[in-house]
Coordinates of C-alpha atoms and ligand atoms in Angstrom, one line a residue:
M65 CA -34.7 -55.4 1.9
S66 CA -37.0 -54.5 4.8
N67 CA -34.0 -54.7 7.1
N68 CA -32.3 -52.2 4.9
V69 CA -35.3 -49.8 5.1
V70 CA -35.4 -50.1 8.9
N71 CA -31.7 -49.3 9.1
L72 CA -32.0 -46.3 6.9
K73 CA -34.9 -45.0 9.0
E74 CA -32.8 -45.4 12.2
I75 CA -29.8 -43.8 10.6
K76 CA -31.9 -40.9 9.5
K77 CA -33.4 -40.5 13.0
H78 CA -30.0 -40.7 14.6
Y79 CA -28.5 -38.0 12.4
Q80 CA -31.5 -35.8 12.6
Q81 CA -31.3 -35.8 16.3
A82 CA -27.5 -35.3 16.5
L83 CA -26.9 -32.9 13.7
P84 CA -28.5 -29.6 15.0
N85 CA -26.1 -29.8 17.9
Q86 CA -23.0 -30.1 15.8
M87 CA -24.0 -27.5 13.2
V88 CA -21.9 -24.3 12.7
T89 CA -25.0 -22.5 11.6
A90 CA -26.9 -21.0 14.5
V91 CA -30.6 -22.2 14.5
V92 CA -33.4 -20.5 16.4
V93 CA -36.9 -21.9 16.3
L94 CA -39.8 -19.5 17.1
D95 CA -43.4 -20.5 17.9
D96 CA -46.4 -18.8 16.2
E97 CA -46.3 -16.0 18.9
L98 CA -42.7 -15.3 18.0
N99 CA -41.3 -16.6 21.2
I100 CA -38.1 -18.7 21.2
C101 CA -38.8 -22.4 21.7
Y102 CA -35.4 -23.9 20.7
V103 CA -31.8 -22.7 20.0
N104 CA -29.0 -25.1 19.0
P105 CA -25.6 -24.8 20.6
A106 CA -24.2 -22.6 17.8
A107 CA -27.1 -20.2 18.4
E108 CA -26.4 -20.2 22.2
A109 CA -22.8 -19.2 21.4
L110 CA -23.9 -16.5 19.0
L111 CA -26.5 -15.0 21.3
V112 CA -24.2 -15.6 24.4
K113 CA -27.1 -17.1 26.3
S114 CA -28.2 -20.6 27.1
L115 CA -31.4 -22.3 25.9
S116 CA -32.7 -22.1 29.5
K117 CA -32.4 -18.3 29.5
L118 CA -33.8 -17.9 26.0
Y119 CA -36.7 -20.4 26.2
R120 CA -40.1 -18.6 25.8
L121 CA -38.4 -15.2 25.4
P122 CA -40.0 -13.0 22.6
I123 CA -37.4 -12.7 19.9
E124 CA -37.7 -8.9 20.0
Q125 CA -36.2 -9.0 23.5
V126 CA -33.0 -10.7 22.3
F127 CA -31.8 -8.2 19.7
Y128 CA -33.1 -5.1 18.0
N129 CA -32.7 -2.8 15.1
T130 CA -32.6 -5.6 12.6
P131 CA -34.5 -6.0 9.3
I132 CA -35.9 -9.2 10.8
N133 CA -38.7 -7.5 12.7
N134 CA -42.0 -8.9 14.1
A135 CA -44.0 -7.6 11.1
R136 CA -41.9 -9.6 8.6
L137 CA -41.9 -12.7 10.8
R138 CA -45.7 -12.6 11.1
Q139 CA -46.0 -12.2 7.4
L140 CA -43.8 -15.3 7.0
L141 CA -46.2 -17.2 9.2
T142 CA -49.2 -16.2 7.1
T143 CA -47.7 -16.5 3.6
G144 CA -45.1 -19.2 4.3
Q145 CA -42.8 -17.3 2.0
E146 CA -39.2 -17.9 3.0
F147 CA -36.7 -15.0 2.9
S148 CA -33.0 -14.5 3.4
D149 CA -31.0 -11.3 4.1
S150 CA -27.2 -11.1 3.8
D151 CA -25.0 -8.6 5.6
V152 CA -27.5 -8.0 8.4
T153 CA -26.2 -6.2 11.5
I154 CA -27.7 -7.4 14.7
E155 CA -27.5 -5.3 17.8
F156 CA -27.9 -6.8 21.2
F157 CA -29.0 -4.9 24.3
D158 CA -25.5 -5.1 25.8
Q159 CA -24.2 -3.0 22.8
R160 CA -22.6 -6.0 21.1
K161 CA -23.0 -6.0 17.3
I162 CA -22.5 -8.8 14.8
T163 CA -23.0 -9.2 11.1
V164 CA -24.8 -12.2 9.8
E165 CA -26.6 -13.8 6.9
I166 CA -30.2 -14.8 8.0
T167 CA -32.6 -17.2 6.4
A168 CA -36.1 -17.4 7.8
S169 CA -38.5 -20.2 6.8
S170 CA -41.7 -21.6 8.1
V171 CA -41.9 -25.1 9.4
T172 CA -44.5 -27.2 11.1
F173 CA -43.8 -28.8 14.5
D174 CA -46.4 -30.8 16.3
Q175 CA -48.9 -29.6 13.8
Y176 CA -48.3 -25.9 14.7
P177 CA -46.6 -23.4 12.5
H178 CA -43.1 -22.3 13.6
I179 CA -40.4 -20.2 12.2
L180 CA -36.9 -21.5 11.6
L181 CA -34.2 -18.8 11.7
E182 CA -30.7 -19.7 10.5
F183 CA -27.8 -17.3 11.2
K184 CA -24.4 -17.5 9.7
Q185 CA -21.9 -15.1 11.2
I186 CA -19.9 -13.3 8.5
D187 CA -18.0 -10.8 10.6
H188 CA -14.8 -12.7 10.4
Q189 CA -14.5 -12.8 6.6
K190 CA -15.5 -9.1 6.4
H191 CA -13.1 -8.3 9.1
I192 CA -10.1 -9.8 7.3
S193 CA -10.8 -7.9 4.0
A194 CA -11.5 -4.7 5.8
E195 CA -8.3 -5.1 7.7
A196 CA -6.2 -5.5 4.5
F197 CA -7.9 -2.4 3.0
Q198 CA -7.3 -0.4 6.1
Q199 CA -3.7 -1.5 6.1
Q200 CA -3.2 -0.1 2.6
Q201 CA -5.0 3.1 3.4
W202 CA -2.8 3.5 6.5
E203 CA 0.4 3.0 4.5
S204 CA -0.6 5.6 1.9
A205 CA -1.7 8.1 4.5
R206 CA 1.6 7.6 6.4
D207 CA 3.7 7.9 3.2
L208 CA 1.9 11.0 2.2
I209 CA 2.4 12.7 5.5
R210 CA 6.0 11.6 5.8
G211 CA 6.7 13.0 2.3
L212 CA 5.1 16.3 3.3
A213 CA 7.0 16.4 6.6
H214 CA 10.3 15.8 4.9
E215 CA 9.6 18.7 2.5
I216 CA 8.8 21.0 5.4
K217 CA 11.8 20.0 7.5
N218 CA 14.6 21.3 5.2
P219 CA 13.3 24.8 4.6
L220 CA 12.5 25.0 8.3
G221 CA 16.1 24.4 9.2
G222 CA 17.1 27.2 6.8
L223 CA 14.5 29.5 8.3
R224 CA 15.8 28.9 11.8
G225 CA 19.4 29.4 10.7
A226 CA 18.6 32.7 9.0
A227 CA 16.8 33.9 12.1
Q228 CA 19.8 33.1 14.2
L229 CA 22.1 35.1 11.9
L230 CA 19.7 38.0 11.8
D231 CA 19.6 37.9 15.6
L232 CA 23.3 38.8 15.7
E233 CA 22.6 42.0 13.8
L234 CA 19.7 43.2 15.9
N235 CA 19.3 45.3 19.0
V236 CA 17.7 43.9 22.2
E237 CA 14.2 45.0 21.4
Q238 CA 14.3 43.6 17.9
K239 CA 15.8 40.3 19.1
E240 CA 12.3 39.5 20.6
Y241 CA 11.0 38.9 17.1
T242 CA 13.9 36.6 16.0
A243 CA 13.4 34.7 19.3
M244 CA 9.8 34.2 18.4
I245 CA 10.7 32.9 14.9
I246 CA 13.2 30.5 16.4
E247 CA 10.7 29.3 19.1
Q248 CA 8.0 28.7 16.5
A249 CA 10.4 27.0 14.1
D250 CA 11.5 24.6 17.0
R251 CA 7.8 23.8 17.7
L252 CA 7.2 23.0 14.1
T253 CA 10.4 20.9 13.9
N254 CA 9.2 18.9 16.8
L255 CA 5.9 18.2 15.1
V256 CA 7.5 17.3 11.8
D257 CA 9.9 14.9 13.6
R258 CA 6.9 13.1 15.1
L259 CA 5.2 13.1 11.7
L260 CA 8.2 11.4 10.2
G261 CA 7.9 8.7 12.8
P262 CA 10.5 6.5 14.5
N263 CA 13.8 7.2 12.6
Q264 CA 15.9 4.5 14.1
L265 CA 15.6 0.8 13.3
P266 CA 14.5 -1.2 16.3
V267 CA 17.2 -2.8 18.5
M268 CA 15.9 -6.3 18.8
K269 CA 16.8 -8.5 21.8
L270 CA 15.4 -11.8 23.1
Q271 CA 13.7 -11.0 26.3
N272 CA 10.6 -11.4 28.5
I273 CA 7.7 -9.2 27.5
H274 CA 6.5 -8.8 31.1
I275 CA 9.6 -6.7 31.9
V276 CA 8.1 -4.0 29.7
I277 CA 4.5 -4.4 30.7
E278 CA 5.4 -4.4 34.4
K279 CA 7.5 -1.2 33.9
V280 CA 4.5 0.6 32.2
F281 CA 2.3 -0.7 35.1
Q282 CA 4.6 0.7 37.7
L283 CA 5.2 4.0 35.9
T284 CA 1.4 4.5 35.5
K285 CA 0.8 3.6 39.1
F286 CA 3.1 6.3 40.4
D287 CA 1.9 8.9 38.0
N288 CA -1.9 8.5 38.4
P289 CA -3.5 11.8 39.4
K290 CA -7.0 10.7 38.4
N291 CA -6.7 7.6 40.7
I292 CA -7.7 5.2 38.0
T293 CA -7.8 1.5 39.1
L294 CA -4.9 -0.4 37.4
A295 CA -5.1 -4.2 37.1
R296 CA -2.7 -6.7 35.6
D297 CA -3.5 -10.2 34.3
Y298 CA -0.4 -11.9 33.0
D299 CA 0.2 -15.2 31.4
P300 CA 3.6 -16.3 32.7
S301 CA 3.9 -19.1 30.2
I302 CA 4.8 -16.7 27.3
P303 CA 8.3 -17.6 26.3
E304 CA 11.0 -14.9 25.6
L305 CA 10.4 -12.9 22.5
T306 CA 12.6 -10.8 20.2
F307 CA 11.7 -7.1 20.4
D308 CA 13.0 -3.6 21.1
Q309 CA 12.3 -2.8 24.7
D310 CA 12.1 1.0 24.4
K311 CA 9.8 0.9 21.4
I312 CA 7.4 -1.6 22.8
Q313 CA 7.3 0.3 26.0
Q314 CA 6.6 3.5 24.2
T315 CA 3.8 1.8 22.3
V316 CA 2.1 0.5 25.5
I317 CA 2.6 3.8 27.2
N318 CA 1.0 5.7 24.3
I319 CA -2.1 3.4 24.5
V320 CA -2.3 3.6 28.3
H321 CA -2.0 7.4 28.1
N322 CA -4.8 7.7 25.6
A323 CA -7.0 5.6 28.0
I324 CA -6.0 7.8 30.9
Q325 CA -6.9 10.9 29.0
A326 CA -10.4 9.4 28.1
L327 CA -11.2 8.1 31.6
D328 CA -12.3 9.5 34.9
G329 CA -11.4 8.3 38.4
A330 CA -14.1 5.6 38.7
S331 CA -12.6 3.7 35.7
K332 CA -10.2 0.8 35.3
I333 CA -7.4 -0.1 33.0
T334 CA -6.2 -3.7 32.7
L335 CA -2.9 -4.8 31.2
R336 CA -3.3 -8.4 30.1
T337 CA -0.9 -10.8 28.4
R338 CA -1.7 -14.2 26.8
A339 CA -0.1 -16.7 24.6
A340 CA -2.4 -16.8 21.6
S341 CA -2.8 -19.3 18.8
N342 CA -4.0 -19.1 15.2
K343 CA -4.1 -15.4 14.6
T344 CA -4.1 -13.6 11.3
I345 CA -1.4 -11.0 10.9
N346 CA -1.2 -9.2 7.5
G347 CA -3.2 -12.0 5.9
K348 CA -0.8 -14.7 7.2
R349 CA -1.9 -17.3 9.6
I350 CA 0.4 -17.2 12.7
K351 CA 0.3 -20.3 14.9
L352 CA 1.7 -18.8 18.1
C353 CA 2.1 -15.2 19.3
A354 CA 2.1 -13.1 22.4
E355 CA -1.0 -11.0 22.8
I356 CA -0.8 -7.9 24.9
S357 CA -4.2 -6.2 25.6
I358 CA -4.8 -2.8 27.2
I359 CA -8.4 -2.7 28.2
D360 CA -10.4 0.1 29.7
N361 CA -14.1 0.6 30.7
G362 CA -14.2 4.3 29.6
P363 CA -16.5 6.0 27.1
G364 CA -15.0 4.3 24.1
I365 CA -13.4 5.7 20.9
P366 CA -15.6 8.3 19.2
E367 CA -17.5 6.5 16.4
H368 CA -16.5 9.0 13.7
I369 CA -12.7 8.2 14.1
Q370 CA -12.9 4.5 14.6
S371 CA -12.3 3.5 11.0
T372 CA -9.3 5.8 10.6
L373 CA -8.0 5.5 14.2
F374 CA -4.4 4.5 13.3
Y375 CA -4.0 7.1 10.6
P376 CA -1.6 10.0 11.3
M377 CA -3.3 13.2 12.5
V378 CA -6.6 11.6 13.5
S379 CA -7.6 12.7 16.9
G380 CA -10.7 13.0 19.0
R381 CA -9.2 15.4 21.4
A382 CA -9.1 19.2 20.9
S383 CA -5.4 19.3 22.0
G384 CA -4.4 16.0 20.4
T385 CA -2.0 15.8 17.4
G386 CA -3.3 12.3 16.5
L387 CA 0.2 10.9 16.1
G388 CA 0.4 8.5 19.1
L389 CA -1.4 5.5 17.6
S390 CA 0.1 6.0 14.2
I391 CA 3.6 5.8 15.8
C392 CA 2.5 2.7 17.7
Q393 CA 1.3 1.1 14.4
T394 CA 4.7 1.7 12.8
I395 CA 6.5 0.2 15.7
I396 CA 4.4 -2.9 15.8
H397 CA 4.9 -3.3 12.0
Q398 CA 8.6 -3.2 12.6
H399 CA 8.0 -6.2 14.9
H400 CA 6.0 -8.1 12.2
G401 CA 3.1 -7.8 14.5
K402 CA -0.4 -6.4 14.5
L403 CA -2.1 -3.6 16.5
S404 CA -5.9 -3.5 16.5
C405 CA -8.7 -2.1 18.6
I406 CA -12.3 -2.9 19.4
S407 CA -14.3 -0.2 21.2
R408 CA -17.8 0.4 22.4
P409 CA -19.0 2.5 25.3
G410 CA -17.8 0.8 28.5
H411 CA -15.2 -1.4 26.8
T412 CA -12.1 -0.4 24.7
E413 CA -9.5 -3.0 24.0
F414 CA -6.2 -2.4 22.2
T415 CA -4.5 -5.7 21.2
I416 CA -0.8 -6.0 20.2
L417 CA 0.2 -9.3 18.7
I418 CA 3.9 -10.2 18.4
P419 CA 4.7 -13.5 16.8
F420 CA 6.9 -16.0 18.6
D421 CA 10.4 -16.1 17.1
S422 CA 9.7 -19.5 15.5
E423 CA 7.0 -17.8 13.4
I424 CA 9.2 -15.1 11.8
K425 CA 10.9 -16.5 8.7
Ligands
LIG680 N1 -8.9 4.2 25.3 C1 -9.4 5.2 24.6 N2 -10.7 5.6 24.9 C2 -11.3 6.6 24.2 N3 -10.7 7.2 23.2 C3 -9.5 6.9 22.8 C4 -8.8 5.8 23.5 N4 -7.6 5.7 22.9 C5 -7.6 6.5 21.8 N5 -8.7 7.3 21.8 C6 -9.1 8.3 20.8 O1 -8.2 8.1 19.7 C7 -7.6 9.3 19.3 C8 -6.3 9.1 18.6 O2 -5.3 8.8 19.6 P1 -3.8 9.1 19.2 O3 -2.9 8.7 20.4 O4 -3.4 8.6 17.9 O5 -3.8 10.7 19.1 P2 -4.0 11.8 20.3 O6 -3.9 11.1 21.6 O7 -5.2 12.5 20.0 O8 -2.7 12.7 20.1 P3 -1.2 12.4 20.5 O9 -1.1 11.0 21.0 O10 -0.4 12.6 19.2 O11 -0.9 13.4 21.5 C9 -7.6 10.1 20.6 O12 -7.6 11.5 20.3 C10 -8.9 9.7 21.3 O13 -10.0 10.5 20.8
LIG681 MG1 -2.3 9.8 22.1

């Protein structure tokens, strides 16, 4: 009996010591002056800093702009009343943002009151449902615009034809007007064709993705009036993939051009490839795919267009038509892949995922 009690005590001690290090929940312990005195490994990963860097740091120097401020924490120390907040956005001083659920409770260590903060990151779940929603929105916006473009295209052809016929009946001075009608009709036809998107099915071929990326790299290098630094970081282990070379090249060029337009000479664009595992594409878990990233250190995508970035006619530039990324999105869909973007000032990253052949049923 007594043996049993001793064993249980030891077991308890053993697990109590080991568990905080294995936990998925990030745990931060604050002393009564609201300085950090312990973080478990999950918290080190969440805060992207080690315990040695965080030890004795006031919590307000780790993140800001959160509802978990010093006033609330002090109140917790005096009243002992635990609180939790879900859907809290934490902003770090390096501009990184995460969404978490936080529980704050008071505990006593070595006879002194402390605060235990537990963080559970919920970005990932939120991200997947937001992604499905955006995908639906993107498809309806694209269909609406395509329908409209189609309706404009036919009468436009008639208008141009009639102007050409009229042109035959007119004298030289009057021909100036018909020429203007024809020129403007051609401009509109051009726009409408871009609105309709790629009209041929992709020509799929099994080939090496680096042929395309390297071509874009060379093209950009030789046409680089702003003298932007170009870097490449390839993963040669990516096996051959089935894709349409022209279309994937057009996609990468569109993204690189956007970056060039946003950057100045002191900036850098990196073309990176990786073999990536366990990604979600259209709600489906894909075990293996090629990941192509186009990364720049420019000003970032304007905040007000970030949520609708891939919709047709969304542009942050005065002279932009806002069709480049929408066309890229259509092309990547044709390849059963995914195009996404994260952006903050100083770091914009477009990622193209194309599943390995074995993943496409
Ligand atoms: N790397 C980037 N850095 C900053 N802003 C970007 C970047 N890439 C895209 N953008 C923003 O996204 C907007 C949409 O890009 P998109 O290619 O769809 O259209 P556009 O470039 O405006 O016009 P188009 O490509 O049709 O000529 C751009 O206008 C720009 O504001
Ligand atoms: Mg563009």
